[in-house]
mmCIF file of C-alpha atoms and ligand atoms in Angstrom:
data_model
loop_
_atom_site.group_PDB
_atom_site.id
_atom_site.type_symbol
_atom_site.label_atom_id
_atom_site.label_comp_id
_atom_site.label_asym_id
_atom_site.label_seq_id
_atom_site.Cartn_x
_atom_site.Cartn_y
_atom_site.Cartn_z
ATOM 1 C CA UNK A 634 -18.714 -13.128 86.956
ATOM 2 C CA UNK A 635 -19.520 -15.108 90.190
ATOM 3 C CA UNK A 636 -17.146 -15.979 92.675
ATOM 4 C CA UNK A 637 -16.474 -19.745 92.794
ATOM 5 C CA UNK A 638 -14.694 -22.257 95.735
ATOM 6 C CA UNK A 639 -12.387 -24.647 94.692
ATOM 7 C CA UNK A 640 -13.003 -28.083 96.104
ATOM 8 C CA UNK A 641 -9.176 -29.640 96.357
ATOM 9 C CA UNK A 642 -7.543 -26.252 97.528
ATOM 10 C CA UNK A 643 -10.060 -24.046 99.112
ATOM 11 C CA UNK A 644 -9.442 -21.116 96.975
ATOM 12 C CA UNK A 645 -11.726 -18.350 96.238
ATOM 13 C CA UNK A 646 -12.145 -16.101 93.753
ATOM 14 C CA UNK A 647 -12.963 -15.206 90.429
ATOM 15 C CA UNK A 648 -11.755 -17.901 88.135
ATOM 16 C CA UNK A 649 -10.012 -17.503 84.940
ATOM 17 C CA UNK A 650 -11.471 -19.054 81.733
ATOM 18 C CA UNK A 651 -9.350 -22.295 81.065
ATOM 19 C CA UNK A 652 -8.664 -21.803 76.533
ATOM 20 C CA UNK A 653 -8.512 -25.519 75.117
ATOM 21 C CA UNK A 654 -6.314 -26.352 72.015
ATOM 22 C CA UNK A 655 -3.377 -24.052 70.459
ATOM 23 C CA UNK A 656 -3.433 -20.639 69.011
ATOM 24 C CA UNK A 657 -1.095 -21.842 65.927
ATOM 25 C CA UNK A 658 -3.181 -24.320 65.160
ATOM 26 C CA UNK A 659 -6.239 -22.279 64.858
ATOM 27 C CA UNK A 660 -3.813 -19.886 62.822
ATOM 28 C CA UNK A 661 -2.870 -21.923 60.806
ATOM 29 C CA UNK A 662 -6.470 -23.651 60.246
ATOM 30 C CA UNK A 663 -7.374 -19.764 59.144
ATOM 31 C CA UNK A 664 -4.693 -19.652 56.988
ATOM 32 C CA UNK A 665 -5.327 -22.514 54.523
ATOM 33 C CA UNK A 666 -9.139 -23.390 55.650
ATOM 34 C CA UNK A 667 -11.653 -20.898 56.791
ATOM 35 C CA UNK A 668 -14.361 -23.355 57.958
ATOM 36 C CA UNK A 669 -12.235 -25.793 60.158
ATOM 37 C CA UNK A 670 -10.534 -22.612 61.278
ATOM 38 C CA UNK A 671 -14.227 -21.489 62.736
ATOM 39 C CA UNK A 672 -14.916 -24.581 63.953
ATOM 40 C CA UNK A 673 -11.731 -24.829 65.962
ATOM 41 C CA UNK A 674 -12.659 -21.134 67.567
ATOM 42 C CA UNK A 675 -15.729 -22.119 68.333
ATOM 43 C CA UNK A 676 -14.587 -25.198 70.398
ATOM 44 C CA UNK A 677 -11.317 -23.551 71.573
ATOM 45 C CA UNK A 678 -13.747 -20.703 73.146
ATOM 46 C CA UNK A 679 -12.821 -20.359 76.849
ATOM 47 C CA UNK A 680 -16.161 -21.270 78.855
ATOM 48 C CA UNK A 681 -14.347 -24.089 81.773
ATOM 49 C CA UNK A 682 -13.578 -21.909 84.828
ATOM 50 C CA UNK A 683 -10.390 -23.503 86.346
ATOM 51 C CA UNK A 684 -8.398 -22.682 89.825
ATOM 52 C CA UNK A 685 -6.242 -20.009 89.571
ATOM 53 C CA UNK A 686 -4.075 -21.618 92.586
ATOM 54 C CA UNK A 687 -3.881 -25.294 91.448
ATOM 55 C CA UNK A 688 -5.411 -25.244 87.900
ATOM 56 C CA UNK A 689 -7.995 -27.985 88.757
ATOM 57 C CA UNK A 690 -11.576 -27.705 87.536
ATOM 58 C CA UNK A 691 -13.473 -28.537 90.819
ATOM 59 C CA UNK A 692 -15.132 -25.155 91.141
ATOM 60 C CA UNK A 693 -18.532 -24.929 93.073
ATOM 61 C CA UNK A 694 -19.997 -21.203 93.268
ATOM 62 C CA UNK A 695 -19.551 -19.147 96.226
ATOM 63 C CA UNK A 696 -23.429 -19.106 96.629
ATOM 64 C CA UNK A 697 -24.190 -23.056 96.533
ATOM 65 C CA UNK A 698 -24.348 -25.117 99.867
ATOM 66 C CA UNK A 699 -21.525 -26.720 99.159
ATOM 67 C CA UNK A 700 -19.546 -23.363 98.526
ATOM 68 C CA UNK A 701 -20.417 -21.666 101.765
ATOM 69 C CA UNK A 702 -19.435 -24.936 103.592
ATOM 70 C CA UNK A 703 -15.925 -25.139 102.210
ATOM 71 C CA UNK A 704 -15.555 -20.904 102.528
ATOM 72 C CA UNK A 705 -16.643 -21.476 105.846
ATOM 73 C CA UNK A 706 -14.355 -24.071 106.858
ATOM 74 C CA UNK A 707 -11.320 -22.407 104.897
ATOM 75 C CA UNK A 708 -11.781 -19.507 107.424
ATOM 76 C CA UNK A 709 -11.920 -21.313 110.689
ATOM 77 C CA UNK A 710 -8.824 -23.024 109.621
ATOM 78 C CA UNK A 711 -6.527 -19.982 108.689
ATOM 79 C CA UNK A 712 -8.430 -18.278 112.093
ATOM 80 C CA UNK A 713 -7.397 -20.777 114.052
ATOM 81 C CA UNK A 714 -3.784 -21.561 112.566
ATOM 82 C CA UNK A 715 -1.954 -19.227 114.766
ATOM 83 C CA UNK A 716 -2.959 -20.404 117.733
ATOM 84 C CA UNK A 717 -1.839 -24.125 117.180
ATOM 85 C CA UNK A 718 0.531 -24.672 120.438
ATOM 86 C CA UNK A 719 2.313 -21.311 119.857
ATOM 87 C CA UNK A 720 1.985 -18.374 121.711
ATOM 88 C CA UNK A 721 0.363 -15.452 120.852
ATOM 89 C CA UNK A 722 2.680 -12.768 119.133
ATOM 90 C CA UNK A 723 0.094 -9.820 120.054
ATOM 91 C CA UNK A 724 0.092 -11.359 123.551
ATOM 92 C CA UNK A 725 0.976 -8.113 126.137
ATOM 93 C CA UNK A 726 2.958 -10.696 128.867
ATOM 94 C CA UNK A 727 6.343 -10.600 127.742
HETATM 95 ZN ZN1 ZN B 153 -7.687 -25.167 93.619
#
């Protein structure tokens, strides 16, 4: 699977597969009806990828414009975080 970017949080990675509906109803859908218990797997499947850091489903893939823009800019910022007024712990004046 591709790597995506969230949008809202900046987070990258490979996202999990977000499962609609409940597992005891689809149970219990086998148990007394086969076909609405088929249907319901079928639509349950897992095929949204969702954030794994903030559960939101504004994912863009690594590999778009869009993605390398907001990877890009999620780098500079934790680069540059640091170095925001404080001094440099790896500095060698003491
Ligand atoms: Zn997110």
């Amino acid at each position: 699977m591709q790597k995506m970017v969230c949008t809202d949080c900046e987070w990258v990675g490979e996202p999990p597969k977000l499962i609609r509906g409940s597992g005891w109803i689809e149970f219990v859908l086998y148990l007394f009806y086969i076909l609405p218990g088929i249907i319901y797997s079928i639509w349950r499947r897992p095929n949204m990828p969702v954030c794994d850091a903030c559960s939101c489903r504004n994912l863009v893939p690594l590999s778009s414009p869009v993605g390398i823009r907001i990877a890009k800019l999620a780098e500079i910022r934790t680069r540059n975080l640091p170095a925001a007024g404080e001094p440099d712990p790896n500095s060698t004046f003491t």
